[in-house]
Amino acid sequence: MKKQILSIIMTGCMLLSMTACSSDKGNMKLASEQTTADASIETSSPQEYSKTDFVMSTVLSEKIYGTKDVTQDIKEELDKLEKDQLSWRKDSSVVSKINADAQKGIKTKLDSEMTSWVENSLELAKRSNGAFDPTIGRLTRLWNIEGDNPKVPSKQEIKNTLEDTGYTKIHLEKVESQNTANTKKNVDKDIKDNTAKNKEISEDTSQNTNTNESVSSIYIGDKCTLDLGAVGKGIACDVVQDYLKKQKEVGGAVIAVGGSILLYGSKADGSDWNVAVQNPRGQDGEAMGVLSLSGTTNVSTSGDYEKYFMQDGKRYHHILDPSTGYPADSGLISVTIVSDSGLLSDGLSTACFVLGKEKGQKLLETCGAEGIFIDQNKKVTVTKGLKDKFTILNEEYKQ
């Protein structure tokens, strides 16, 4: 089974090989470059710090340009993100608690961060008319394409599972803004206490601040579950970006979490970041084109080559269409998205792959994102904002 590949090529073309994880079985290639002094860093001798790790069931590749090595700190941030927030497997996470509470008919209180992730996921689901759906985790596990024994489920199994999915089954209710100190105490208590029944807790404290933070409660229909896996790597990139903004010693960075990439800051020489787009019908790490991007942005790719299995001579890939329960058949083999938001770039790459080229482009317009679509005939369609930033390297592909 192949794995999702997105290669980043930096000046110098020296490739750093990465071995992917159990769920992302394949390789990514991250190139490196030698940097010079960066005026934005408070020193005349910035350095390059590199690290390859394993987080959130995928490969984490880091390149930091600055005067402080924060690679281990970033890994720890993402380990915490998975354990405390996003994992549906770990009982300690908020997502796991949401699903457990849903089976009991209990609402779950969310802090502002999780509220934002859920709210943005639901908005994308609505805009894409369900092509992206954060409730198809059970369907994904039914196919088990990322597991050791994938198989085509029976039509009845798929039908039964689809009856328990659908983003409209998720209900997010806003709660009045509360003092941040009190809010944090209340939410933390709710998350830790699995028997909490959505009651308000009010405490007086001498350390209250004047900062308000909105919280929400979430309720999911019976048998339906929340799974943010389709945007999890993008959320990770957003979390890393927020962390890097606080690090004055870091002038630039390239962070790859599986197939989602954060380009942060700038190169010392002011040149563009070069991001190679995987040839969806080539060898792992083989580029079909290259994106030249500047500043801080996010890039995510979804393709039918990433994870798949063969049964009775037919290939079944991992990008499922929530409307049918089967792998999406939109005529596309790869979609690459560029967006200011990691969550959005990750989710849009899935949604656009399911929708197809025409509907996908319309969706990108409503979201302020750009994209590259590759169809089964190797025809490449590039949205207006990327036309001067993308170059095809493989003559088999034509615009």
Short mmCIF file of C-alpha atoms in Angstrom, two decimals:
data_model
loop_
_atom_site.label_atom_id
_atom_site.label_comp_id
_atom_site.label_asym_id
_atom_site.label_seq_id
_atom_site.Cartn_x
_atom_site.Cartn_y
_atom_site.Cartn_z
CA MET A 1 0.00 0.00 0.00
CA LYS A 2 1.42 3.30 -1.00
CA LYS A 3 1.58 6.38 1.13
CA GLN A 4 0.79 9.98 0.79
CA ILE A 5 3.74 11.91 -0.53
CA LEU A 6 4.36 15.58 -0.61
CA SER A 7 7.94 16.61 -1.23
CA ILE A 8 9.49 19.89 -0.29
CA ILE A 9 12.47 20.88 -2.37
CA MET A 10 14.60 23.73 -1.12
CA THR A 11 17.51 25.34 -2.93
CA GLY A 12 20.52 23.04 -3.12
CA CYS A 13 18.44 19.95 -3.95
CA MET A 14 19.90 17.86 -1.15
CA LEU A 15 17.07 15.45 -0.25
CA LEU A 16 16.43 14.18 3.24
CA SER A 17 14.66 10.80 3.14
CA MET A 18 11.80 10.18 5.57
CA THR A 19 10.23 6.87 6.49
CA ALA A 20 6.49 7.16 7.06
CA CYS A 21 4.31 5.63 9.73
CA SER A 22 2.08 2.63 9.99
CA SER A 23 -0.93 4.52 8.68
CA ASP A 24 1.09 6.56 6.16
CA LYS A 25 3.28 3.84 4.63
CA GLY A 26 5.63 5.52 2.24
CA ASN A 27 8.22 8.20 1.93
CA MET A 28 8.42 11.95 1.96
CA LYS A 29 11.39 13.92 0.83
CA LEU A 30 12.41 17.15 2.42
CA ALA A 31 15.24 19.04 0.82
CA SER A 32 17.57 21.31 2.72
CA GLU A 33 19.41 24.49 1.98
CA GLN A 34 22.22 26.46 3.50
CA THR A 35 20.99 29.76 4.90
CA THR A 36 22.77 33.03 5.56
CA ALA A 37 22.17 35.62 8.23
CA ASP A 38 18.55 36.71 8.59
CA ALA A 39 17.95 40.28 9.66
CA SER A 40 14.72 39.25 11.36
CA ILE A 41 16.66 37.08 13.82
CA GLU A 42 18.37 38.78 16.69
CA THR A 43 21.83 37.43 15.89
CA SER A 44 24.36 37.41 13.05
CA SER A 45 24.72 33.62 13.13
CA PRO A 46 21.43 31.80 12.52
CA GLN A 47 21.59 28.04 12.12
CA GLU A 48 19.57 25.24 10.58
CA TYR A 49 18.05 22.66 12.93
CA SER A 50 16.57 19.47 11.47
CA LYS A 51 14.65 16.63 13.05
CA THR A 52 12.49 13.74 11.86
CA ASP A 53 10.00 12.18 14.26
CA PHE A 54 6.75 10.25 14.47
CA VAL A 55 3.58 11.99 15.71
CA MET A 56 -0.16 11.59 15.21
CA SER A 57 0.40 8.29 13.37
CA THR A 58 2.53 9.93 10.70
CA VAL A 59 5.97 11.37 10.02
CA LEU A 60 6.92 14.78 11.40
CA SER A 61 9.74 16.47 9.51
CA GLU A 62 11.10 19.78 10.85
CA LYS A 63 13.55 22.34 9.55
CA ILE A 64 14.04 25.39 11.74
CA TYR A 65 16.09 28.42 10.71
CA GLY A 66 17.19 30.60 13.61
CA THR A 67 19.25 30.70 16.77
CA LYS A 68 17.24 28.27 18.88
CA ASP A 69 16.50 24.59 18.34
CA VAL A 70 12.77 24.21 18.99
CA THR A 71 12.30 20.91 17.14
CA GLN A 72 11.74 18.87 20.30
CA ASP A 73 9.34 21.47 21.68
CA ILE A 74 7.25 21.24 18.50
CA LYS A 75 7.11 17.46 18.75
CA GLU A 76 5.94 17.71 22.34
CA GLU A 77 3.27 20.26 21.34
CA LEU A 78 1.90 17.85 18.74
CA ASP A 79 2.04 14.83 21.06
CA LYS A 80 0.00 16.85 23.52
CA LEU A 81 -2.42 17.92 20.78
CA GLU A 82 -3.13 14.32 19.90
CA LYS A 83 -3.37 13.03 23.46
CA ASP A 84 -5.43 15.87 24.94
CA GLN A 85 -7.54 16.97 22.00
CA LEU A 86 -7.78 15.12 18.69
CA SER A 87 -7.31 11.37 19.10
CA TRP A 88 -10.46 9.23 18.85
CA ARG A 89 -8.42 6.31 20.17
CA LYS A 90 -7.15 7.83 23.43
CA ASP A 91 -9.65 8.14 26.29
CA SER A 92 -7.77 11.23 27.50
CA SER A 93 -8.73 13.31 24.46
CA VAL A 94 -11.62 15.74 24.05
CA VAL A 95 -12.77 14.03 20.83
CA SER A 96 -12.92 10.70 22.64
CA LYS A 97 -14.95 12.26 25.44
CA ILE A 98 -17.33 13.89 22.96
CA ASN A 99 -18.03 10.50 21.38
CA ALA A 100 -18.40 8.76 24.74
CA ASP A 101 -20.82 11.42 25.95
CA ALA A 102 -22.80 11.22 22.71
CA GLN A 103 -23.54 7.54 23.36
CA LYS A 104 -24.93 8.55 26.76
CA GLY A 105 -26.99 11.43 25.41
CA ILE A 106 -24.80 13.96 27.24
CA LYS A 107 -23.57 17.31 25.96
CA THR A 108 -19.87 18.04 26.18
CA LYS A 109 -18.47 21.45 27.04
CA LEU A 110 -15.70 22.71 24.74
CA ASP A 111 -13.08 25.39 25.17
CA SER A 112 -12.61 28.07 22.52
CA GLU A 113 -9.87 26.17 20.68
CA MET A 114 -11.86 22.97 20.14
CA THR A 115 -14.96 25.05 19.42
CA SER A 116 -13.10 26.78 16.60
CA TRP A 117 -11.90 23.49 15.08
CA VAL A 118 -15.34 21.93 15.18
CA GLU A 119 -17.04 25.08 13.94
CA ASN A 120 -14.64 25.44 11.00
CA SER A 121 -15.00 21.75 10.13
CA LEU A 122 -18.79 22.03 10.12
CA GLU A 123 -18.63 25.18 7.99
CA LEU A 124 -16.45 23.37 5.43
CA ALA A 125 -18.83 20.40 5.48
CA LYS A 126 -21.73 22.76 4.78
CA ARG A 127 -19.93 24.65 2.01
CA SER A 128 -18.87 21.41 0.32
CA ASN A 129 -22.39 19.96 0.64
CA GLY A 130 -20.99 17.10 2.70
CA ALA A 131 -18.07 16.18 0.41
CA PHE A 132 -15.99 16.77 3.51
CA ASP A 133 -17.69 15.24 6.55
CA PRO A 134 -16.15 14.98 10.05
CA THR A 135 -18.47 12.10 11.00
CA ILE A 136 -17.31 9.35 8.62
CA GLY A 137 -14.74 7.86 10.98
CA ARG A 138 -16.77 4.67 11.39
CA LEU A 139 -17.03 4.33 7.61
CA THR A 140 -13.27 4.76 7.28
CA ARG A 141 -12.67 2.07 9.88
CA LEU A 142 -15.18 -0.23 8.16
CA TRP A 143 -13.04 -0.17 5.01
CA ASN A 144 -9.83 -0.39 7.10
CA ILE A 145 -7.78 0.85 4.15
CA GLU A 146 -5.03 2.07 6.45
CA GLY A 147 -5.00 -1.18 8.40
CA ASP A 148 -3.42 -4.57 7.82
CA ASN A 149 -6.55 -6.24 6.43
CA PRO A 150 -8.50 -3.84 4.21
CA LYS A 151 -11.53 -5.21 2.38
CA VAL A 152 -14.54 -4.05 0.42
CA PRO A 153 -17.48 -4.05 2.87
CA SER A 154 -20.84 -5.42 1.86
CA LYS A 155 -23.45 -3.00 0.50
CA GLN A 156 -25.54 -3.58 3.60
CA GLU A 157 -22.63 -2.79 5.92
CA ILE A 158 -22.00 0.46 4.07
CA LYS A 159 -25.70 1.36 4.12
CA ASN A 160 -25.98 0.70 7.85
CA THR A 161 -22.90 2.77 8.60
CA LEU A 162 -24.02 5.71 6.47
CA GLU A 163 -27.27 5.85 8.43
CA ASP A 164 -25.19 6.78 11.49
CA THR A 165 -23.10 9.47 9.76
CA GLY A 166 -23.75 13.02 8.61
CA TYR A 167 -22.40 16.38 9.77
CA THR A 168 -25.95 17.64 10.38
CA LYS A 169 -26.09 15.28 13.36
CA ILE A 170 -23.53 17.48 15.14
CA HIS A 171 -25.04 20.32 17.16
CA LEU A 172 -22.76 23.07 18.43
CA GLU A 173 -24.34 25.44 20.94
CA LYS A 174 -22.66 28.69 21.89
CA VAL A 175 -22.48 29.57 25.58
CA GLU A 176 -22.13 33.11 26.87
CA SER A 177 -18.58 34.41 27.16
CA GLN A 178 -17.04 33.76 30.56
CA ASN A 179 -13.98 34.99 32.33
CA THR A 180 -10.98 33.11 30.95
CA ALA A 181 -9.74 31.89 34.34
CA ASN A 182 -13.14 30.51 35.34
CA THR A 183 -13.79 29.10 31.87
CA LYS A 184 -10.55 27.15 31.85
CA LYS A 185 -11.27 25.65 35.26
CA ASN A 186 -14.78 24.66 34.26
CA VAL A 187 -13.79 23.13 30.92
CA ASP A 188 -10.79 21.30 32.36
CA LYS A 189 -13.00 19.80 35.07
CA ASP A 190 -15.61 18.73 32.52
CA ILE A 191 -12.99 17.05 30.36
CA LYS A 192 -11.42 15.16 33.27
CA ASP A 193 -14.71 14.06 34.81
CA ASN A 194 -16.35 11.57 32.48
CA THR A 195 -19.53 11.62 34.56
CA ALA A 196 -20.00 15.39 34.30
CA LYS A 197 -23.48 16.26 33.06
CA ASN A 198 -22.89 19.58 31.37
CA LYS A 199 -23.52 21.69 34.49
CA GLU A 200 -22.18 25.19 34.88
CA ILE A 201 -19.61 25.68 37.60
CA SER A 202 -19.05 29.17 38.89
CA GLU A 203 -16.06 30.03 41.05
CA ASP A 204 -14.81 33.30 42.42
CA THR A 205 -11.09 33.74 42.18
CA SER A 206 -8.74 36.57 43.04
CA GLN A 207 -6.67 35.80 39.93
CA ASN A 208 -9.41 36.47 37.37
CA THR A 209 -8.41 38.50 34.33
CA ASN A 210 -10.53 40.79 32.22
CA THR A 211 -10.08 38.57 29.16
CA ASN A 212 -13.22 36.79 28.02
CA GLU A 213 -13.22 33.48 26.22
CA SER A 214 -16.25 31.94 24.57
CA VAL A 215 -17.09 28.31 25.18
CA SER A 216 -19.62 26.00 23.61
CA SER A 217 -21.29 22.71 24.19
CA ILE A 218 -21.56 19.97 21.59
CA TYR A 219 -24.14 17.25 21.20
CA ILE A 220 -24.02 14.46 18.62
CA GLY A 221 -26.91 12.26 17.57
CA ASP A 222 -27.00 8.67 18.75
CA LYS A 223 -24.47 6.30 17.10
CA CYS A 224 -22.82 9.16 15.23
CA THR A 225 -19.20 9.99 16.07
CA LEU A 226 -16.84 12.92 15.55
CA ASP A 227 -13.52 12.29 13.82
CA LEU A 228 -11.22 15.21 12.99
CA GLY A 229 -8.63 12.97 11.34
CA ALA A 230 -9.25 14.46 7.89
CA VAL A 231 -8.14 17.87 9.19
CA GLY A 232 -5.91 16.72 12.04
CA LYS A 233 -2.59 17.25 10.27
CA GLY A 234 -3.74 20.68 9.14
CA ILE A 235 -4.74 21.57 12.70
CA ALA A 236 -1.26 20.46 13.77
CA CYS A 237 0.26 22.92 11.30
CA ASP A 238 -1.91 25.72 12.72
CA VAL A 239 -0.83 24.83 16.27
CA VAL A 240 2.83 24.89 15.22
CA GLN A 241 2.37 28.24 13.51
CA ASP A 242 0.88 29.74 16.68
CA TYR A 243 3.83 28.36 18.64
CA LEU A 244 6.43 29.73 16.20
CA LYS A 245 4.93 33.21 16.32
CA LYS A 246 6.05 33.37 19.95
CA GLN A 247 9.62 32.31 19.16
CA LYS A 248 11.61 35.44 18.33
CA GLU A 249 14.71 33.33 17.71
CA VAL A 250 13.06 31.59 14.72
CA GLY A 251 12.99 33.40 11.37
CA GLY A 252 11.75 30.61 9.13
CA ALA A 253 10.65 26.98 9.20
CA VAL A 254 9.34 24.14 7.11
CA ILE A 255 7.17 21.70 9.07
CA ALA A 256 5.68 18.64 7.37
CA VAL A 257 3.08 16.62 9.28
CA GLY A 258 2.29 13.76 6.95
CA GLY A 259 0.96 15.34 3.76
CA SER A 260 0.29 18.75 5.31
CA ILE A 261 3.05 21.32 5.20
CA LEU A 262 3.54 24.62 6.99
CA LEU A 263 5.87 27.13 5.36
CA TYR A 264 6.68 29.69 8.03
CA GLY A 265 8.43 33.03 7.79
CA SER A 266 11.06 33.49 5.13
CA LYS A 267 14.40 32.32 3.87
CA ALA A 268 17.47 34.28 4.83
CA ASP A 269 18.10 35.28 1.21
CA GLY A 270 14.48 36.28 0.63
CA SER A 271 13.88 33.71 -2.11
CA ASP A 272 10.70 31.63 -2.40
CA TRP A 273 9.98 28.33 -0.75
CA ASN A 274 9.92 25.58 -3.41
CA VAL A 275 7.37 22.83 -2.84
CA ALA A 276 7.40 19.83 -5.16
CA VAL A 277 4.08 18.18 -5.98
CA GLN A 278 4.25 14.38 -6.12
CA ASN A 279 3.80 12.65 -9.46
CA PRO A 280 0.63 10.64 -8.67
CA ARG A 281 1.62 7.98 -11.19
CA GLY A 282 5.34 8.01 -10.46
CA GLN A 283 7.73 6.67 -7.88
CA ASP A 284 7.68 7.88 -4.31
CA GLY A 285 9.35 11.28 -4.15
CA GLU A 286 9.15 11.88 -7.90
CA ALA A 287 7.90 15.38 -8.63
CA MET A 288 5.55 16.28 -11.49
CA GLY A 289 5.76 19.99 -10.75
CA VAL A 290 6.96 22.60 -8.31
CA LEU A 291 5.24 25.44 -6.45
CA SER A 292 7.18 28.61 -5.64
CA LEU A 293 5.63 30.31 -2.61
CA SER A 294 6.62 33.17 -0.33
CA GLY A 295 5.83 33.99 3.27
CA THR A 296 3.80 31.89 5.66
CA THR A 297 1.28 29.52 4.11
CA ASN A 298 0.02 25.92 4.15
CA VAL A 299 0.06 23.24 1.46
CA SER A 300 -1.85 19.96 1.51
CA THR A 301 -2.24 17.22 -1.10
CA SER A 302 -4.77 14.39 -1.41
CA GLY A 303 -4.41 11.68 -4.03
CA ASP A 304 -5.62 8.21 -4.93
CA TYR A 305 -2.01 6.96 -4.82
CA GLU A 306 -1.51 7.68 -1.12
CA LYS A 307 -3.23 4.68 0.49
CA TYR A 308 -5.07 1.97 -1.37
CA PHE A 309 -5.52 -1.79 -1.75
CA MET A 310 -6.31 -4.13 -4.62
CA GLN A 311 -9.23 -6.55 -4.65
CA ASP A 312 -10.36 -8.59 -7.66
CA GLY A 313 -8.12 -6.52 -9.90
CA LYS A 314 -9.59 -3.17 -8.82
CA ARG A 315 -7.90 -0.45 -6.82
CA TYR A 316 -9.73 1.02 -3.83
CA HIS A 317 -8.22 4.23 -2.44
CA HIS A 318 -8.75 5.83 0.97
CA ILE A 319 -10.62 9.03 0.02
CA LEU A 320 -14.22 8.04 0.63
CA ASP A 321 -17.26 9.84 -0.77
CA PRO A 322 -19.64 10.42 2.18
CA SER A 323 -22.64 10.35 -0.18
CA THR A 324 -21.96 6.82 -1.47
CA GLY A 325 -19.73 5.22 1.15
CA TYR A 326 -17.27 4.15 -1.56
CA PRO A 327 -13.95 5.62 -2.72
CA ALA A 328 -14.53 8.91 -4.55
CA ASP A 329 -14.78 8.63 -8.33
CA SER A 330 -14.58 12.23 -9.56
CA GLY A 331 -12.06 11.78 -12.35
CA LEU A 332 -9.23 13.24 -10.28
CA ILE A 333 -6.07 11.51 -9.12
CA SER A 334 -4.54 14.36 -7.10
CA VAL A 335 -5.49 17.71 -5.57
CA THR A 336 -3.07 20.17 -3.96
CA ILE A 337 -4.40 23.10 -1.93
CA VAL A 338 -2.66 26.29 -0.79
CA SER A 339 -4.32 28.23 2.04
CA ASP A 340 -3.49 30.50 4.96
CA SER A 341 -5.19 27.93 7.22
CA GLY A 342 -3.74 24.48 7.82
CA LEU A 343 -7.15 23.08 8.77
CA LEU A 344 -8.69 24.51 5.61
CA SER A 345 -5.94 23.31 3.27
CA ASP A 346 -6.18 19.80 4.72
CA GLY A 347 -9.97 19.61 4.59
CA LEU A 348 -10.26 21.25 1.17
CA SER A 349 -7.87 18.78 -0.44
CA THR A 350 -10.27 16.00 0.57
CA ALA A 351 -13.45 17.89 -0.32
CA CYS A 352 -12.17 18.96 -3.74
CA PHE A 353 -11.00 15.45 -4.56
CA VAL A 354 -14.50 14.15 -3.83
CA LEU A 355 -16.28 16.98 -5.68
CA GLY A 356 -14.16 16.93 -8.83
CA LYS A 357 -12.48 19.73 -10.75
CA GLU A 358 -15.40 22.04 -11.60
CA LYS A 359 -17.21 21.93 -8.25
CA GLY A 360 -13.88 21.89 -6.43
CA GLN A 361 -12.77 25.14 -8.06
CA LYS A 362 -16.03 26.82 -7.11
CA LEU A 363 -15.57 25.68 -3.52
CA LEU A 364 -12.05 27.14 -3.43
CA GLU A 365 -13.40 30.50 -4.55
CA THR A 366 -15.78 30.62 -1.58
CA CYS A 367 -12.94 29.73 0.80
CA GLY A 368 -10.25 32.08 -0.52
CA ALA A 369 -7.90 29.20 -1.33
CA GLU A 370 -5.97 28.09 -4.42
CA GLY A 371 -5.47 24.66 -5.92
CA ILE A 372 -3.91 22.33 -8.47
CA PHE A 373 -6.12 19.58 -9.91
CA ILE A 374 -4.73 16.57 -11.81
CA ASP A 375 -7.19 14.31 -13.63
CA GLN A 376 -6.98 10.72 -14.86
CA ASN A 377 -5.70 11.91 -18.25
CA LYS A 378 -2.83 13.77 -16.58
CA LYS A 379 -4.34 17.13 -17.43
CA VAL A 380 -3.40 19.78 -14.89
CA THR A 381 -5.73 22.63 -13.93
CA VAL A 382 -4.24 25.45 -11.84
CA THR A 383 -6.38 28.15 -10.21
CA LYS A 384 -5.70 31.77 -11.08
CA GLY A 385 -3.73 32.62 -7.95
CA LEU A 386 -1.13 29.89 -8.61
CA LYS A 387 -0.66 30.19 -12.38
CA ASP A 388 2.54 32.18 -12.04
CA LYS A 389 3.74 30.10 -9.09
CA PHE A 390 3.51 26.57 -10.48
CA THR A 391 5.79 24.91 -13.02
CA ILE A 392 5.24 21.47 -14.56
CA LEU A 393 8.44 19.40 -14.57
CA ASN A 394 7.15 16.17 -16.13
CA GLU A 395 6.27 16.32 -19.83
CA GLU A 396 3.59 13.63 -19.39
CA TYR A 397 1.43 16.29 -17.69
CA LYS A 398 -0.18 19.14 -19.63
CA GLN A 399 -2.20 22.19 -18.68
#
